[in-house]
Short mmCIF file of C-alpha atoms in Angstrom, two decimals:
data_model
loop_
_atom_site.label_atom_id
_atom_site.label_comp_id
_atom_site.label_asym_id
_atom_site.label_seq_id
_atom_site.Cartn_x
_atom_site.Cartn_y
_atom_site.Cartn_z
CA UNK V 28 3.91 -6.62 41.26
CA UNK V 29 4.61 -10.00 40.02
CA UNK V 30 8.06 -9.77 40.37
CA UNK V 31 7.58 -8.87 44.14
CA UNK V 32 5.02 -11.64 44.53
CA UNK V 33 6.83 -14.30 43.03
CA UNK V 34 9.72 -13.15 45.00
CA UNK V 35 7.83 -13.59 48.16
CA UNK V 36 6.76 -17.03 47.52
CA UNK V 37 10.04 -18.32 46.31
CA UNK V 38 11.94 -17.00 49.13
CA UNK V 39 9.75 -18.03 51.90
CA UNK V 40 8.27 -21.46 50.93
CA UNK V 41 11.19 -23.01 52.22
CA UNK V 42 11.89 -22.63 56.30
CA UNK V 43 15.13 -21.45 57.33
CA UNK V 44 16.55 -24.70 59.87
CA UNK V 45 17.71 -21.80 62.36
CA UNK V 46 14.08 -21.80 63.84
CA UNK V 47 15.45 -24.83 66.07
CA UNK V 48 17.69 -22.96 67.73
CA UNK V 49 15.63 -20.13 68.85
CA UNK V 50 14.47 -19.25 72.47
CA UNK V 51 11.46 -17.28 71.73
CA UNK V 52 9.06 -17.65 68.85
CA UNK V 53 6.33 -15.20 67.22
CA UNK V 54 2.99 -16.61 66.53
CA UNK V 55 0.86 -14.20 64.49
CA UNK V 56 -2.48 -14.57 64.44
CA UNK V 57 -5.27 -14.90 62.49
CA UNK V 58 -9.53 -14.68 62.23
CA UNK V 59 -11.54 -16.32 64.56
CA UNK V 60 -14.96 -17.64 63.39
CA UNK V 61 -18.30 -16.46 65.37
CA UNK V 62 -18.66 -19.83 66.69
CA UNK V 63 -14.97 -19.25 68.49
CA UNK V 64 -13.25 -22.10 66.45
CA UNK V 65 -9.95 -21.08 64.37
CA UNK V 66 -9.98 -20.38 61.49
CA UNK V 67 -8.26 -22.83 59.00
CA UNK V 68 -4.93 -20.49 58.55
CA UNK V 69 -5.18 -19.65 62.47
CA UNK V 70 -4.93 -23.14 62.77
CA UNK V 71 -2.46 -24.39 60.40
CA UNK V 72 0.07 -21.31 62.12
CA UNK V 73 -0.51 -23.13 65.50
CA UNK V 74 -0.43 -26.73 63.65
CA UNK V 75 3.21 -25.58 62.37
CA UNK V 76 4.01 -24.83 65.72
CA UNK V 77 3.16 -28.14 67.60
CA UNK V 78 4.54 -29.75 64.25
CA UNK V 79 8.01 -28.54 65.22
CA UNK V 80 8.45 -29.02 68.40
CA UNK V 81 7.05 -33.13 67.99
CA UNK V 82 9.96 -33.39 65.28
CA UNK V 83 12.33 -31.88 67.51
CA UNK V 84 11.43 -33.17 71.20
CA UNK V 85 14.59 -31.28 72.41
CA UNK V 86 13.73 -28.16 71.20
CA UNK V 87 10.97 -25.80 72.12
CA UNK V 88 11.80 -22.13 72.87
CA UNK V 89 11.93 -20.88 76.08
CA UNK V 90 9.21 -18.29 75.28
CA UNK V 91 6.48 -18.42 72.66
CA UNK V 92 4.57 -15.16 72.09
CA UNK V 93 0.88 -15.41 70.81
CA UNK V 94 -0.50 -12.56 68.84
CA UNK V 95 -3.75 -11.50 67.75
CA UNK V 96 -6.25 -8.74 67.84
CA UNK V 97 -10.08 -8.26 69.36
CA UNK V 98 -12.40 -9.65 66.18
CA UNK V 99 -15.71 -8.20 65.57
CA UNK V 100 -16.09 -12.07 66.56
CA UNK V 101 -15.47 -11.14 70.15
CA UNK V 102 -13.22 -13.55 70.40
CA UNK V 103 -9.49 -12.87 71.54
CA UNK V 104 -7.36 -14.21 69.21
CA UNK V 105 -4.26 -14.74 71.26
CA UNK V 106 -6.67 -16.24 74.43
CA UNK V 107 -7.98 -18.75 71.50
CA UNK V 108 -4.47 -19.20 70.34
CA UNK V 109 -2.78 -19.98 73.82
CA UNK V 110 -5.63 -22.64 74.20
CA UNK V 111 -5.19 -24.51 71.80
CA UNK V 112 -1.27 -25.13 71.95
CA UNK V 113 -2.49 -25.58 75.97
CA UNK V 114 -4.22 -28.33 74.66
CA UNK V 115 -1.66 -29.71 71.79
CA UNK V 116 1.26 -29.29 73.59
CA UNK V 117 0.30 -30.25 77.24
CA UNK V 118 2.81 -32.77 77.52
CA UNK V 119 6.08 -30.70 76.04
CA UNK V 120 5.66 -27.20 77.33
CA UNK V 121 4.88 -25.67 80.49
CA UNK V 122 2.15 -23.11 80.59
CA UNK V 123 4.17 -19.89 81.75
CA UNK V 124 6.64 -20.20 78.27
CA UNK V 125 3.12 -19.09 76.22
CA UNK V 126 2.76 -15.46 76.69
CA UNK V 127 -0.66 -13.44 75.08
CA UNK V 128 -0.29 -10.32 73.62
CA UNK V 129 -3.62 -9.65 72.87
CA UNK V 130 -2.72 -6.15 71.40
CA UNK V 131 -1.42 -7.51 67.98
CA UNK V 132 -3.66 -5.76 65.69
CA UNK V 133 -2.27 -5.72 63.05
CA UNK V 134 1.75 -6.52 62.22
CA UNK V 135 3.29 -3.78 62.95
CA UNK V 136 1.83 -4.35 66.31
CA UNK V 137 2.53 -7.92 67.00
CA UNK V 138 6.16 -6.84 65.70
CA UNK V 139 6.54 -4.09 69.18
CA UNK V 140 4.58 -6.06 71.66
CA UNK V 141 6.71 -8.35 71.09
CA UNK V 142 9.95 -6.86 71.75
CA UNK V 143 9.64 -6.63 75.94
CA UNK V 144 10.11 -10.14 75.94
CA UNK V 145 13.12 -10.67 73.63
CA UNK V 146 15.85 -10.25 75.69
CA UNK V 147 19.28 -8.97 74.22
CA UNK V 148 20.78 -12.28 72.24
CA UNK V 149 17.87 -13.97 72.40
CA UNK V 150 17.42 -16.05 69.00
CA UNK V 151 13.81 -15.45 67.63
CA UNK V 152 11.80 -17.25 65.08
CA UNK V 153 8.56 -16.28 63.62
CA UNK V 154 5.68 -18.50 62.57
CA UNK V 155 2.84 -17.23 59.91
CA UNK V 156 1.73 -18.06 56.83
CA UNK V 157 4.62 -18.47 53.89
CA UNK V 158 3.45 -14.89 52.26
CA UNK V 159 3.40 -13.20 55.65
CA UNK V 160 7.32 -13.84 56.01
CA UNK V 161 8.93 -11.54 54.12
CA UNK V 162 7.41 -8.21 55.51
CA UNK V 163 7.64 -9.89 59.72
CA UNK V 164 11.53 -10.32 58.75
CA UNK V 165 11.46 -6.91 57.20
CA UNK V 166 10.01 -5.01 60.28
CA UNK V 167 11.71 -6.84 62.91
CA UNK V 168 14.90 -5.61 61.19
CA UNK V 169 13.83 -1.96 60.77
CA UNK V 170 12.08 -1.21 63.98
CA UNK V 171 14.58 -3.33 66.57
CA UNK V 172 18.10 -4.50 64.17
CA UNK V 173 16.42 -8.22 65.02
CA UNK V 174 17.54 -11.15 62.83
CA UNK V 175 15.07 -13.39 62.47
CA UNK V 176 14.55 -17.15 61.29
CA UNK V 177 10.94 -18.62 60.25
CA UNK V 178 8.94 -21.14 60.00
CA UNK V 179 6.07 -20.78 57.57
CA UNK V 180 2.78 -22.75 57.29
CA UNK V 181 2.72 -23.66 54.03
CA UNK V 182 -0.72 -25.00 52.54
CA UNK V 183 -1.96 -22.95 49.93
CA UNK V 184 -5.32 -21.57 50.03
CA UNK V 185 -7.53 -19.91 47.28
CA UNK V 186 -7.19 -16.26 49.49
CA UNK V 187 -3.38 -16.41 49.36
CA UNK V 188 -3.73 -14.41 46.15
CA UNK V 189 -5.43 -11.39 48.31
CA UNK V 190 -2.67 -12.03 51.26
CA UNK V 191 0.89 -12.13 48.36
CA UNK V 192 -0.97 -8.48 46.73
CA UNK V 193 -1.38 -7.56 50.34
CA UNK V 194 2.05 -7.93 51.41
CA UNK V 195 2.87 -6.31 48.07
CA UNK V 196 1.66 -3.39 48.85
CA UNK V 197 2.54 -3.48 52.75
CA UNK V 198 5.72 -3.90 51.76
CA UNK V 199 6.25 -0.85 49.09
CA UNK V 200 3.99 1.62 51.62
CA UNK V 201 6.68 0.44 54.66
CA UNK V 202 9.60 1.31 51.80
CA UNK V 203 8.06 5.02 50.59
CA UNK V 204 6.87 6.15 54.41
CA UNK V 205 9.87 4.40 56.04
CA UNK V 206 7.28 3.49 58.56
#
């Protein structure tokens, strides 16, 4: 288990420079407080996108796909998510390239939902926290052959511990079921 968790920060803590090329990027979401503000990793996922495309004014993807799940917060996560890069990114990108998938569950979800709107040579990039990576790469290969680049938020909080053991163990039930 340490192995595998090291392994998962190593790899991922550094984005792969691909991301800039892509024409559709994954969002995955993330809790959404009572009072309907973002949580701090919600946040920082979204911050990482708005990030990228104020470095890189001529690139923003054609299509980015917002993912998130129905809270016991009744808030929709995607809705919450598409409103605040509304807001951030008013003056770069045009509101018809954010699509809401407010299906995404879980990441297996987000992962399927997603594929309608990845057309065939489309270049995708995912966006989630840096311990997330490694099992979104991992199921966009097995369930649709999909490369993927990524950009990863990066600031380390006190509950990564719970999220590296939980990809851990996402990771070996994915490998012994074969999803």
């Amino acid at each position: 288990y340490i192995l595998m968790g090291s392994m998962i920060v190593i790899q991922w803590r550094n984005d792969n420079e691909d991301y800039r090329q892509s024409d559709v990027m994954v969002v995955f979401g993330n809790k959404v407080h009572e009072n309907g503000q973002l949580s701090a990793i919600l946040r920082e996922r979204l911050d990482t996108v708005v990030a990228s495309c104020v470095r890189h004014v001529e690139w923003c993807p054609k299509k980015i796909i917002v993912s998130g799940g129905f809270g016991k917060e009744w808030y929709r996560e995607a809705e919450k998510m598409k409103g605040y890069l509304d807001t951030e990114l008013s003056w770069t990108i045009q509101i018809w390239t954010i699509i809401v998938d407010n299906y995404g569950d879980n990441t297996i979800a987000t992962v399927r939902n997603s594929l309608p709107f990845i057309n065939s040579g489309d270049r995708v990039a995912v966006v989630s926290s840096y311990y997330h990576i490694t099992r979104i790469v991992y199921l966009y290969d097995l369930i649709a052959n999909i490369d993927v680049t990524h950009l990863a938020a990066k600031t380390i909080w006190p509950r990564d511990i719970y999220g590296i053991l939980r990809e851990i163990i996402a990771l070996l039930v994915y490998r012994v079921t074969r999803l």
